[in-house]
Coordinates of C-alpha atoms in Angstrom, one line a residue:
E1 CA 61.9 -26.7 20.3
F2 CA 60.3 -24.3 21.4
G3 CA 58.7 -22.8 18.9
M4 CA 57.6 -18.7 18.6
C5 CA 60.0 -17.1 20.2
G6 CA 61.9 -14.1 19.6
L7 CA 65.6 -13.1 20.4
A8 CA 67.7 -9.8 20.3
F9 CA 71.7 -9.3 20.0
L10 CA 73.9 -6.6 20.6
F11 CA 77.4 -6.1 20.2
N12 CA 79.3 -3.0 20.6
Q13 CA 82.9 -2.1 22.4
K14 CA 81.8 2.0 22.3
I15 CA 79.3 1.4 26.5
P16 CA 80.4 -1.2 29.1
V17 CA 79.1 -4.8 29.1
E18 CA 76.7 -4.3 31.9
N19 CA 74.8 -1.8 29.4
S20 CA 74.5 -4.1 26.5
R21 CA 73.2 -6.2 29.3
N22 CA 70.0 -3.3 30.3
R23 CA 70.0 -3.6 26.6
V24 CA 69.5 -6.9 25.6
S25 CA 66.8 -7.1 28.4
A26 CA 64.6 -4.4 27.6
A27 CA 64.2 -5.5 24.1
L28 CA 64.0 -8.5 25.2
E29 CA 60.7 -7.0 27.5
K30 CA 59.4 -5.3 24.5
I31 CA 59.3 -8.9 22.8
L32 CA 57.6 -10.9 26.1
H33 CA 54.5 -11.7 24.2
R34 CA 57.1 -14.1 21.9
G35 CA 58.0 -16.1 24.7
P36 CA 56.3 -15.6 28.0
D37 CA 57.8 -19.0 29.2
D38 CA 61.3 -18.0 29.4
G39 CA 63.7 -16.0 28.3
R40 CA 67.3 -16.1 29.2
M41 CA 70.7 -14.0 28.5
E42 CA 74.3 -15.3 28.1
T43 CA 77.1 -12.5 27.4
A44 CA 80.6 -13.1 25.2
G45 CA 83.2 -10.3 25.4
D46 CA 81.4 -7.8 24.3
A47 CA 78.4 -9.6 22.8
T48 CA 75.9 -10.3 24.3
I49 CA 72.4 -12.6 22.9
G50 CA 68.6 -12.5 24.8
H51 CA 66.7 -15.1 24.0
R52 CA 61.9 -14.8 24.9
R53 CA 60.9 -18.9 25.0
L54 CA 57.7 -20.2 24.4
S55 CA 57.2 -23.7 24.9
I56 CA 55.6 -26.3 22.0
I57 CA 57.9 -29.1 22.0
D58 CA 61.1 -30.7 24.7
L59 CA 59.5 -28.3 27.3
E60 CA 61.6 -28.3 29.8
G61 CA 64.9 -29.1 27.8
S62 CA 67.4 -26.5 25.3
P63 CA 67.4 -23.4 26.9
Q64 CA 68.5 -20.4 24.4
P65 CA 70.7 -19.3 23.8
M66 CA 73.0 -22.5 23.5
Q67 CA 76.3 -23.0 23.7
D68 CA 78.0 -25.8 22.7
S69 CA 80.7 -27.3 24.7
T70 CA 83.7 -25.7 24.1
G71 CA 81.7 -22.7 24.6
R72 CA 82.8 -21.2 21.5
Y73 CA 79.5 -20.6 19.7
L74 CA 76.2 -18.7 21.2
L75 CA 73.1 -19.4 19.1
A76 CA 69.7 -18.0 19.7
Y77 CA 66.7 -19.6 17.3
N78 CA 63.2 -18.4 16.8
G79 CA 60.9 -20.9 15.2
E80 CA 61.1 -24.7 14.3
I81 CA 61.7 -27.4 12.3
Y82 CA 59.6 -29.9 11.4
N83 CA 61.9 -32.6 10.6
Y84 CA 65.3 -32.5 13.1
R85 CA 64.6 -36.2 13.8
E86 CA 66.1 -37.3 10.6
I87 CA 68.7 -34.7 11.0
R88 CA 69.5 -35.5 14.4
A89 CA 70.4 -39.3 13.4
T90 CA 72.7 -38.0 10.5
L91 CA 74.7 -36.4 13.2
V92 CA 75.0 -37.9 16.5
S93 CA 78.2 -39.2 15.5
R94 CA 79.5 -36.5 15.2
W95 CA 78.0 -34.8 17.6
S96 CA 77.9 -35.8 21.4
F97 CA 73.8 -34.5 21.8
A98 CA 72.8 -33.0 25.4
T99 CA 68.6 -32.1 24.6
E100 CA 65.8 -33.5 22.4
G101 CA 65.1 -30.3 20.8
D102 CA 65.4 -29.3 17.5
T103 CA 68.2 -25.9 19.1
E104 CA 70.2 -28.7 18.7
V105 CA 70.1 -29.7 16.4
L106 CA 70.5 -26.6 14.3
L107 CA 73.4 -25.1 16.5
A108 CA 75.2 -28.5 15.3
G109 CA 74.5 -28.6 11.4
L110 CA 75.8 -24.9 11.5
I111 CA 79.0 -26.0 13.0
L112 CA 80.0 -28.6 11.4
E113 CA 78.1 -28.8 7.8
G114 CA 78.0 -24.0 7.9
E115 CA 75.3 -22.1 6.2
N116 CA 75.5 -25.4 3.4
F117 CA 73.1 -27.6 6.4
L118 CA 70.7 -25.3 6.4
E119 CA 69.2 -27.2 2.8
R120 CA 68.8 -29.8 4.4
L121 CA 66.1 -27.6 6.7
E122 CA 62.4 -28.5 6.4
G123 CA 60.4 -25.3 9.2
M124 CA 60.9 -22.2 9.8
W125 CA 62.9 -19.7 11.3
A126 CA 65.1 -17.2 12.1
F127 CA 68.7 -17.3 14.3
A128 CA 71.4 -15.7 15.8
L129 CA 75.0 -17.7 15.8
W130 CA 77.7 -16.0 17.5
D131 CA 81.4 -17.5 17.1
S132 CA 83.6 -16.0 19.9
C133 CA 86.0 -17.0 18.5
E134 CA 86.0 -15.1 15.4
Q135 CA 84.1 -12.6 17.1
R136 CA 81.0 -13.2 13.8
L137 CA 77.8 -13.3 13.6
L138 CA 75.9 -15.5 11.5
L139 CA 72.0 -14.3 10.9
G140 CA 69.8 -17.0 8.3
R141 CA 66.1 -17.1 6.6
D142 CA 64.1 -19.2 6.5
R143 CA 63.7 -19.5 2.4
M144 CA 60.1 -18.2 2.7
G145 CA 60.7 -15.0 4.3
K146 CA 58.2 -16.3 7.8
K147 CA 59.5 -15.7 11.0
P148 CA 61.3 -11.3 10.7
L149 CA 65.3 -10.8 11.5
F150 CA 66.4 -7.2 11.5
Y151 CA 69.2 -5.2 12.1
Q152 CA 70.4 -2.4 12.2
L153 CA 74.6 -0.9 12.0
L154 CA 76.4 0.7 14.8
E155 CA 79.2 2.5 15.5
N156 CA 80.3 2.5 11.6
G157 CA 79.5 -1.3 10.8
R158 CA 81.7 -2.2 14.1
G159 CA 78.6 -3.0 16.2
I160 CA 75.3 -4.6 15.6
A161 CA 72.1 -4.8 16.6
C162 CA 69.3 -7.3 16.0
A163 CA 65.9 -8.8 16.8
S164 CA 62.8 -9.7 16.0
E165 CA 60.8 -6.9 16.5
I166 CA 61.4 -3.2 15.8
P167 CA 60.1 -2.5 18.3
A168 CA 62.8 -4.4 20.2
L169 CA 65.7 -3.1 18.3
R170 CA 65.0 0.5 19.6
E171 CA 65.8 -0.9 23.3
L172 CA 69.8 -1.8 21.6
S173 CA 70.9 1.0 20.8
D174 CA 70.5 5.7 20.9
V175 CA 71.0 6.5 17.7
P176 CA 68.3 8.5 16.1
W177 CA 66.1 6.8 13.9
H178 CA 64.4 8.6 10.4
E179 CA 62.4 8.2 8.2
D180 CA 62.5 6.2 4.7
E181 CA 61.7 8.5 2.0
R182 CA 62.0 5.7 -0.9
S183 CA 60.5 3.5 1.7
V184 CA 57.5 5.4 3.0
F185 CA 57.0 6.2 -0.9
D186 CA 56.5 2.1 -2.1
Y187 CA 54.8 1.1 1.1
L188 CA 52.2 3.9 -0.3
N189 CA 52.4 2.4 -3.4
H190 CA 51.6 -0.9 -2.3
G191 CA 51.0 -0.9 1.5
Y192 CA 54.6 -2.2 2.6
A193 CA 58.1 -2.0 2.3
M194 CA 59.9 -4.2 -0.2
P195 CA 62.2 -6.6 1.2
G196 CA 65.0 -6.0 2.6
Y197 CA 64.0 -2.4 3.8
T198 CA 62.3 -1.1 6.1
A199 CA 60.6 2.5 6.7
L200 CA 63.4 3.4 8.9
R201 CA 66.6 4.0 7.0
E202 CA 68.8 2.7 9.8
V203 CA 66.7 -0.6 10.0
R204 CA 67.3 -3.1 7.3
E205 CA 65.7 -7.2 7.6
I206 CA 67.5 -10.2 6.7
L207 CA 66.2 -11.0 3.7
P208 CA 63.5 -14.4 3.0
G209 CA 66.1 -17.4 2.5
H210 CA 69.5 -15.3 2.8
V211 CA 72.4 -16.0 5.4
A212 CA 74.6 -12.7 6.1
E213 CA 77.5 -12.3 7.7
W214 CA 79.2 -10.1 9.9
R215 CA 82.9 -9.2 11.5
M216 CA 83.6 -7.3 13.6
D217 CA 86.2 -4.7 11.7
G218 CA 82.7 -3.6 10.2
E219 CA 82.4 -5.9 7.0
F220 CA 78.9 -7.3 6.1
S221 CA 77.7 -9.5 3.6
Q222 CA 73.8 -10.9 3.0
R223 CA 73.7 -13.8 -0.1
S224 CA 71.4 -16.8 -0.8
W225 CA 71.3 -20.3 -0.1
W226 CA 67.2 -20.8 -1.5
K227 CA 66.2 -19.6 -4.2
L228 CA 62.8 -19.8 -6.0
Q229 CA 63.2 -22.0 -8.9
I230 CA 61.0 -22.8 -11.9
R231 CA 61.0 -26.1 -12.5
D232 CA 59.2 -28.2 -15.8
Y233 CA 57.3 -31.3 -14.5
H234 CA 57.5 -33.8 -16.9
G235 CA 54.1 -36.1 -16.1
K236 CA 50.6 -36.2 -16.5
R237 CA 48.1 -33.6 -14.5
T238 CA 46.8 -36.6 -12.9
D239 CA 49.8 -37.4 -11.8
A240 CA 50.5 -33.7 -10.4
A241 CA 47.4 -34.2 -8.4
I242 CA 48.7 -38.0 -6.7
E243 CA 51.7 -36.0 -6.6
L244 CA 50.7 -32.3 -4.2
R245 CA 48.4 -34.8 -2.2
Q246 CA 51.6 -36.4 -0.9
A247 CA 52.9 -33.6 -0.3
F248 CA 50.2 -31.6 0.9
T249 CA 48.9 -34.4 3.2
D250 CA 52.6 -35.0 4.8
A251 CA 53.2 -31.6 5.0
V252 CA 50.1 -31.5 7.7
E253 CA 51.4 -34.5 9.2
K254 CA 54.0 -32.6 9.8
R255 CA 53.7 -29.7 11.2
M256 CA 50.7 -31.5 13.8
V257 CA 54.4 -32.3 15.3
A258 CA 54.4 -30.6 19.0
D259 CA 54.3 -31.4 22.8
V260 CA 51.1 -29.0 23.5
E261 CA 47.7 -28.9 21.7
V262 CA 47.9 -27.9 18.1
G263 CA 44.5 -26.6 16.5
A264 CA 43.4 -25.0 12.8
F265 CA 41.8 -21.7 11.4
L266 CA 39.3 -21.9 10.0
S267 CA 37.8 -19.5 7.7
G268 CA 35.4 -21.2 5.6
G269 CA 37.6 -20.4 2.3
I270 CA 39.8 -23.6 0.7
D271 CA 42.8 -23.4 1.8
S272 CA 41.6 -23.1 5.6
S273 CA 39.0 -26.0 5.0
L274 CA 41.7 -28.5 3.4
V275 CA 44.1 -28.3 6.6
C276 CA 41.4 -29.1 8.8
A277 CA 40.2 -32.0 6.3
I278 CA 43.7 -33.1 5.9
I279 CA 43.3 -33.0 9.9
C280 CA 40.3 -34.9 10.4
K281 CA 39.6 -37.4 7.5
E282 CA 43.5 -37.8 6.2
L283 CA 45.4 -38.1 9.6
G284 CA 42.1 -38.5 11.7
H285 CA 43.1 -36.2 15.0
P286 CA 40.5 -34.5 16.2
V287 CA 40.9 -31.0 16.3
K288 CA 39.2 -27.2 17.3
T289 CA 39.0 -24.5 14.5
F290 CA 38.5 -21.0 15.2
T291 CA 36.5 -18.6 13.2
I292 CA 36.0 -13.9 13.3
G293 CA 32.7 -12.8 12.3
F294 CA 31.6 -9.6 11.1
E295 CA 27.4 -8.3 11.4
E296 CA 28.3 -6.9 8.6
E297 CA 27.3 -9.5 6.4
A298 CA 29.0 -9.5 2.7
F299 CA 32.0 -10.1 5.3
D300 CA 31.3 -12.4 7.5
E301 CA 31.9 -16.8 6.6
R302 CA 30.9 -17.9 9.2
Q303 CA 28.7 -20.1 7.9
Y304 CA 31.4 -21.4 5.0
A305 CA 33.6 -22.9 8.8
R306 CA 31.0 -24.5 10.3
Q307 CA 29.5 -26.3 7.7
V308 CA 33.1 -27.4 7.7
S309 CA 33.5 -27.5 10.8
E310 CA 30.2 -30.2 11.4
L311 CA 31.3 -32.2 8.6
Y312 CA 34.3 -33.0 10.0
G313 CA 33.4 -32.8 13.4
T314 CA 35.7 -30.1 14.2
D315 CA 35.6 -28.7 18.0
H316 CA 35.0 -25.0 16.7
Y317 CA 34.9 -21.0 18.6
E318 CA 34.3 -18.6 16.9
E319 CA 34.0 -14.9 17.4
I320 CA 32.5 -11.5 15.8
L321 CA 34.2 -8.2 15.1
T322 CA 31.4 -6.5 16.1
S323 CA 33.3 -2.5 16.8
W324 CA 36.5 -0.6 15.9
D325 CA 38.3 -0.4 18.5
E326 CA 41.2 1.8 17.4
N327 CA 43.1 0.6 20.9
I328 CA 43.6 -3.0 18.8
L329 CA 45.0 -1.8 15.6
E330 CA 47.7 1.1 17.4
H331 CA 48.7 -1.6 20.4
Q332 CA 49.4 -4.2 17.0
L333 CA 50.9 -1.2 14.5
L334 CA 53.4 0.1 17.6
H335 CA 54.0 -2.3 19.4
H336 CA 54.6 -5.1 16.7
V337 CA 55.0 -3.9 13.3
G338 CA 57.2 -1.0 14.1
Q339 CA 56.4 0.5 11.4
P340 CA 52.6 2.0 8.7
F341 CA 51.0 -1.6 7.9
A342 CA 48.1 -1.5 5.2
D343 CA 46.8 -4.3 5.3
A344 CA 43.6 -3.7 7.3
S345 CA 42.8 -7.3 8.2
I346 CA 45.5 -7.5 11.2
L347 CA 43.4 -7.4 13.2
P348 CA 40.9 -10.1 12.6
T349 CA 43.9 -12.1 12.4
A350 CA 44.9 -10.2 15.9
L351 CA 41.1 -12.0 17.0
V352 CA 40.7 -14.2 16.0
S353 CA 44.7 -15.3 17.2
K354 CA 43.7 -14.8 21.0
V355 CA 40.6 -16.3 20.1
A356 CA 42.6 -19.7 19.4
A357 CA 45.3 -18.9 22.4
R358 CA 42.4 -19.4 24.8
H359 CA 42.4 -23.1 24.2
V360 CA 46.0 -24.0 22.5
K361 CA 49.0 -22.9 22.1
V362 CA 49.6 -23.4 18.4
A363 CA 46.8 -23.0 15.1
L364 CA 47.7 -24.2 11.4
S365 CA 46.7 -21.8 8.7
G366 CA 45.9 -21.7 4.7
D367 CA 49.0 -18.8 4.1
G368 CA 51.1 -19.5 1.1
G369 CA 47.0 -20.7 -1.5
D370 CA 46.6 -17.8 -3.4
E371 CA 50.3 -17.5 -4.4
L372 CA 50.9 -20.5 -4.8
F373 CA 47.7 -22.2 -6.7
S374 CA 46.4 -18.6 -8.7
G375 CA 43.4 -17.7 -5.9
Y376 CA 43.7 -14.2 -5.8
Q377 CA 41.2 -12.1 -7.9
R378 CA 44.0 -9.2 -10.1
Y379 CA 45.7 -13.2 -12.0
Q380 CA 41.8 -13.3 -13.4
A381 CA 41.5 -9.1 -13.9
R382 CA 44.5 -9.7 -15.4
N383 CA 42.6 -12.1 -18.0
I384 CA 40.6 -9.9 -18.6
L385 CA 42.8 -6.5 -19.2
I386 CA 44.4 -8.8 -21.8
W387 CA 40.9 -8.6 -23.5
Y388 CA 39.4 -5.9 -22.9
S389 CA 42.5 -3.7 -24.3
R390 CA 42.1 -5.4 -27.2
L391 CA 39.0 -3.3 -27.8
P392 CA 39.3 0.3 -29.9
K393 CA 40.8 2.6 -27.4
G394 CA 37.4 4.6 -28.1
L395 CA 35.4 1.9 -26.8
Q396 CA 37.6 1.8 -22.9
H397 CA 37.1 5.7 -23.2
L398 CA 33.6 4.2 -23.0
A399 CA 33.9 2.3 -21.6
E400 CA 35.6 3.1 -18.5
K401 CA 33.0 6.5 -18.1
A402 CA 30.2 4.8 -18.0
V403 CA 31.4 2.3 -15.4
R404 CA 33.7 5.9 -13.4
A405 CA 29.6 8.1 -13.3
L406 CA 27.9 4.6 -11.3
P407 CA 28.7 4.9 -7.4
E408 CA 30.6 2.9 -5.9
P409 CA 28.6 0.7 -3.2
V410 CA 29.9 -0.7 -0.8
A411 CA 29.9 -3.9 -0.2
H412 CA 32.7 -6.3 -0.9
H413 CA 33.4 -7.1 -4.5
S414 CA 32.9 -10.9 -4.3
R415 CA 29.3 -9.8 -3.7
S416 CA 28.9 -6.6 -6.8
I417 CA 29.2 -6.3 -9.9
L418 CA 29.9 -2.7 -9.8
K419 CA 31.7 -3.0 -7.2
K420 CA 34.5 -5.2 -9.2
A421 CA 33.8 -2.7 -11.9
H422 CA 35.5 -0.3 -10.6
L423 CA 38.4 -1.8 -9.4
F424 CA 38.6 -2.9 -12.6
M425 CA 39.5 0.5 -13.9
D426 CA 41.0 1.2 -11.0
I427 CA 43.1 -2.1 -12.0
V428 CA 43.7 -0.6 -16.3
E429 CA 45.3 3.2 -15.0
R430 CA 47.5 2.0 -12.2
Q431 CA 48.5 -1.6 -15.9
Q432 CA 49.2 2.2 -18.0
A433 CA 51.3 3.2 -15.6
E434 CA 54.0 0.2 -14.0
T435 CA 55.1 -2.3 -15.9
P436 CA 56.9 -4.9 -14.2
Y437 CA 54.9 -6.1 -12.3
F438 CA 55.6 -6.9 -8.6
A439 CA 53.0 -5.9 -6.7
P440 CA 49.4 -4.2 -6.3
L441 CA 49.5 -1.5 -6.0
M442 CA 46.8 1.2 -3.9
F443 CA 47.0 4.5 -5.3
S444 CA 47.2 5.6 -9.5
P445 CA 50.3 7.3 -10.5
T446 CA 48.0 10.2 -10.6
L447 CA 46.2 10.3 -7.2
L448 CA 49.2 9.2 -5.7
Q449 CA 51.5 12.4 -6.9
H450 CA 48.1 15.0 -5.8
I451 CA 48.3 12.8 -2.2
A452 CA 51.5 13.6 -1.7
P453 CA 53.0 16.0 -3.9
E454 CA 56.4 16.7 -2.9
L455 CA 57.5 13.0 -1.9
K456 CA 60.7 11.8 -4.6
K457 CA 58.4 9.7 -6.6
Q458 CA 61.6 6.5 -5.9
G459 CA 60.4 3.8 -4.0
N460 CA 63.5 0.9 -3.0
P461 CA 64.7 -1.9 -6.1
P462 CA 61.8 -4.2 -5.0
P463 CA 63.9 -8.1 -4.8
G464 CA 65.4 -9.1 -8.5
I465 CA 62.1 -11.2 -9.7
P466 CA 63.8 -12.9 -12.3
E467 CA 62.4 -12.1 -16.4
Q468 CA 60.5 -16.0 -16.3
T469 CA 60.3 -16.2 -20.1
E470 CA 58.9 -19.3 -20.2
L471 CA 56.1 -17.0 -17.5
D472 CA 53.4 -15.6 -18.9
D473 CA 51.6 -12.9 -17.8
I474 CA 49.6 -14.3 -14.5
G475 CA 53.0 -17.1 -13.9
R476 CA 55.3 -13.9 -13.2
M477 CA 52.7 -12.2 -11.4
M478 CA 52.1 -15.2 -9.0
F479 CA 55.9 -15.3 -9.0
A480 CA 56.5 -11.5 -7.7
D481 CA 53.1 -12.0 -4.9
A482 CA 55.5 -15.4 -3.3
L483 CA 57.9 -13.3 -3.2
V484 CA 57.0 -9.8 -2.3
Y485 CA 53.2 -9.8 -1.5
L486 CA 53.5 -12.9 0.8
P487 CA 56.2 -12.3 3.1
Q488 CA 55.7 -8.2 3.0
D489 CA 51.5 -8.4 3.6
V490 CA 50.6 -12.0 4.2
L491 CA 53.2 -13.3 6.8
T492 CA 54.0 -10.2 8.8
K493 CA 50.7 -10.1 9.4
V494 CA 50.0 -13.3 10.8
D495 CA 53.4 -13.4 12.5
R496 CA 52.8 -10.2 14.5
A497 CA 49.5 -10.7 15.6
S498 CA 49.4 -14.4 16.6
M499 CA 52.7 -13.9 19.1
A500 CA 51.3 -11.2 20.0
H501 CA 48.6 -13.4 21.7
S502 CA 52.3 -15.6 22.3
L503 CA 50.1 -18.7 19.6
E504 CA 52.6 -20.5 16.6
T505 CA 51.0 -20.9 13.3
R506 CA 52.6 -23.2 11.1
A507 CA 51.1 -22.7 7.6
P508 CA 51.2 -26.4 5.7
L509 CA 51.2 -25.1 2.4
L510 CA 54.7 -23.4 2.5
D511 CA 56.2 -26.4 3.1
R512 CA 59.2 -26.7 0.5
K513 CA 57.3 -29.0 -1.6
V514 CA 54.2 -28.1 -1.6
V515 CA 56.1 -24.8 -3.1
E516 CA 58.5 -26.1 -5.3
L517 CA 55.5 -28.7 -6.9
A518 CA 52.9 -25.8 -7.6
F519 CA 55.6 -23.7 -9.3
S520 CA 57.1 -26.4 -10.9
L521 CA 53.1 -27.1 -12.6
P522 CA 51.8 -25.4 -16.5
R523 CA 50.0 -21.8 -15.8
H524 CA 47.0 -23.1 -16.5
W525 CA 46.5 -26.2 -14.9
H526 CA 46.1 -24.4 -11.9
R527 CA 44.0 -21.8 -13.9
G528 CA 41.3 -21.1 -16.1
Y529 CA 39.9 -18.8 -18.2
L530 CA 37.3 -17.5 -15.1
G531 CA 39.2 -19.0 -12.2
G532 CA 42.3 -20.4 -10.1
K533 CA 42.9 -23.3 -7.9
K534 CA 42.3 -26.1 -10.2
M535 CA 45.0 -28.2 -9.2
L536 CA 44.1 -28.2 -5.7
R537 CA 40.2 -29.4 -6.8
T538 CA 42.0 -31.7 -9.0
A539 CA 43.8 -33.5 -6.0
F540 CA 41.2 -32.6 -3.0
S541 CA 37.7 -32.3 -4.7
D542 CA 36.1 -35.7 -2.9
L543 CA 36.8 -33.8 0.8
L544 CA 35.4 -30.6 0.5
P545 CA 31.4 -29.1 -0.7
S546 CA 30.9 -28.2 -3.9
S547 CA 29.9 -24.8 -1.6
I548 CA 33.0 -24.8 -0.4
W549 CA 34.9 -24.8 -4.1
T550 CA 32.2 -23.3 -6.3
R551 CA 31.7 -19.9 -3.2
R552 CA 33.1 -16.8 -5.0
K553 CA 37.2 -15.5 -3.1
Q554 CA 36.6 -13.1 -0.9
G555 CA 39.6 -13.1 1.2
F556 CA 39.3 -11.6 4.8
G557 CA 37.5 -8.1 4.0
V558 CA 37.1 -6.6 6.8
P559 CA 34.5 -3.3 6.8
I560 CA 36.7 -0.1 7.5
H561 CA 34.4 1.4 4.7
A562 CA 31.6 2.3 7.5
W563 CA 34.9 3.0 10.2
F564 CA 35.9 5.7 8.1
R565 CA 31.9 7.2 8.0
G566 CA 32.2 7.1 11.5
K567 CA 35.0 8.1 14.0
L568 CA 37.3 6.3 12.4
G569 CA 37.6 9.4 9.4
D570 CA 37.5 12.6 12.4
R571 CA 40.6 10.5 13.8
L572 CA 42.4 9.8 9.9
L573 CA 41.2 14.4 10.0
T574 CA 43.1 14.9 13.6
L575 CA 46.7 12.5 12.4
A576 CA 46.2 14.2 9.0
Q577 CA 46.4 17.6 10.9
E578 CA 49.1 16.7 13.2
N579 CA 50.9 15.6 10.8
A580 CA 51.1 18.5 8.2
D581 CA 54.6 18.7 7.6
G582 CA 55.1 15.6 6.1
P583 CA 54.5 14.1 3.2
L584 CA 50.9 13.8 2.6
S585 CA 49.0 16.7 1.7
T586 CA 46.6 17.8 4.4
T587 CA 44.1 18.8 2.3
A588 CA 44.0 16.2 0.2
V589 CA 43.7 13.4 2.8
S590 CA 40.2 15.3 3.6
E591 CA 38.5 15.6 -0.1
L592 CA 39.8 11.7 -0.2
L593 CA 37.7 11.4 3.1
E594 CA 35.0 13.5 1.8
A595 CA 34.2 11.8 -1.2
H596 CA 35.0 8.5 0.6
R597 CA 31.8 9.7 3.4
H598 CA 29.7 11.3 0.4
G599 CA 31.1 10.8 -3.2
G600 CA 29.9 7.8 -4.0
R601 CA 33.6 6.7 -4.4
D602 CA 34.6 3.4 -1.8
H603 CA 38.1 5.0 -1.5
G604 CA 38.6 2.5 2.3
Y605 CA 41.0 0.9 1.6
R606 CA 42.9 3.9 0.8
L607 CA 42.2 5.7 3.4
W608 CA 43.1 3.3 5.7
V609 CA 46.8 3.5 4.1
L610 CA 46.9 7.1 4.8
Y611 CA 45.9 5.7 8.3
S612 CA 48.1 3.1 9.2
Y613 CA 51.5 5.6 8.1
L614 CA 49.8 8.8 9.9
L615 CA 48.9 6.4 13.3
W616 CA 52.9 5.6 12.7
R617 CA 53.6 9.0 12.6
S618 CA 52.6 10.4 15.5
N619 CA 53.9 8.0 17.4
R620 CA 57.7 6.9 15.8
A621 CA 60.2 6.8 18.7

C-alpha cells in the first residue's frame, strides 16, 4: 500500500518494554527516509514492531503495523503487491476487509493460507508477521530480493531484532558487532557480501525467495518458497517474442498502478528506453523521465536519453554529476547501506533519484535486463575466451605481454578497443583461478594476495547455484548473475539510493512472468556471437530507433579514474593509514594508487573497492 517503507522489530525479554519501544523508535528514526509520511509502533507482550510509511496507494487508510480483528497477529510490511485487488476478491468470502490497500490482503492471506500464499503474489516485499499467541515471528522476502530485510539473533537465539537497513538494526541491540573476515574476503573479490551474509558476523539477511521462522525457544529456520527454475520453451522464436512483448507490457502496466504520479528513469540504454516506450506508446500514458549526465563525454549518455524522450514526448529532466562529492558517498554508505559496497554507480543513482523525487513518488527502472537477456560484456568476453583458450600457450603468452606493455587508456571501455583488451586480459587471469563462475571478480588472486596478505583466503559459501547440465557457460553465468550479482549489487544500489530520497522504484523486467520466460528460452536466442539482447530486439524492434539498439553497451559508468588522480586518491591514502591494523597492506594500497596515477594502468574501480571498505571500517560503530 504504501510503497516503499521501512520496518523494525524487537523481541527481547531481558529488557523492559519501555526500553524496547525506545530502541524501535530510534531504529525508525534511522529509516525515516524510507517512509517520511507516517510512523507507528505497536507492542504485544515482549514484542515491539514499528513501521515508517511512504504513501502510494490507499493514501489515508491502512495504518501499519496492522493487527487482525482478534489482536493475535501484527504485520509490518515494506513493498508493493501489484495484483492485490485480484487476490482480495478470492479472500473476501473468508475475511471481512476493513481497508482498501494491499497490507490487509497480505495479512489475511498469510493468516488464512500460511506461507504458501506468497506463491500467488506479484510484486516486491519484505515483511515481519508476529503471532502473539504462539510467540512466533515469520519473516519473508520477494522472489528476486528487491526489498531488504536484516536480522540479528539475541540472547543465545531467545531474542531477535530485524530491520530494513543495517544502521536501523544497530539501534535495536547493544551487542557489539564484529567484522566478518569471510565476508571481507568476498567483498574484496566481488564488491559485496554473498547473499544471506553481511560484513558483520552478527548480522544476516533473509535470502531472496525465502521465509524464515523464529520461535521464542530459540529455534530459527529459513526455507525457500520460490526458486528460479530453468524450464524448456517448446514454442518457436516468433511465439516467444509475442509472449515476451505481452508479459513485459503487462508488467509495466501493473507497475503504473498508484494513487500518486509515476515517472521513469531514462539512461539511454535499451532497458530503460523500452520501459518508457511501453508507457508512452503501448499504454498511452504521459510520463516524466529523469537522466543523469557527466562532464566527461565518454561517460555521458544524455544524448541517447534525449533522443528517446523526444521520440515519445516525455516531460524530461536531466542533471549533471559535475564534481566528486565525498559527503554524498559517505552518507549513502554509512547511513543507508551500512556495509562496504563497491558499485560506484550508487552516486549517480542517488542523484537521479534526488532529481526524480522532486517531481514524483514512484519511478520505473530497467533493472534486470542484462541478467535476463544477456546484456553484459562479460558474457561476450566468455565467448572470446573459449576461442582464445584454443590458441597455443605460447601465442596466449605473447598476446598478454603485448597488451600489458601498452598503457591502459582511462576512456570508458565502450569507446576503446585497448581498454577492452586490458579488461579481457584481467578476465583471462581470473578465469584460470575461478571455477565455477558465480560473480565477477574485482582482483586477480595474485593482486589480492599482495593487497591483503594476512586475510584468510576463504569466503562465505555462495548460494547453491544448481549445476544446470543443460546450460552452457554463458547460460550459467546469467543464472548466477540473477541469483548473486542482481540482488547483492544492482538491487541493493537502487533500493538504498532511491529510498534515501523517499522514492519508490519498480522494475518491470523483474516481473515473475518475464523472469521465468527469459530463463526458459534457448540461450542462443538471447545472444549471437557479437552481442546480446537479441530477444528484446525481436520482440520490440519497432519501439526504438536503431541508434539505441546498435549502440555499444555502456552501463552506468562513473569517471572514478579521474577522481583517484585527484583528492580522492589522497583521501584513500589517509584512510589506509588510519586502518593500518586492518587486513589491507598500506604499502600495497599506495603502490596500486601510484600505478594508477603514473603507471599507465587504470585501477579506478579496484581503488574504489578499497576506498569503500576503508571508509566503512573507519566509521563502523
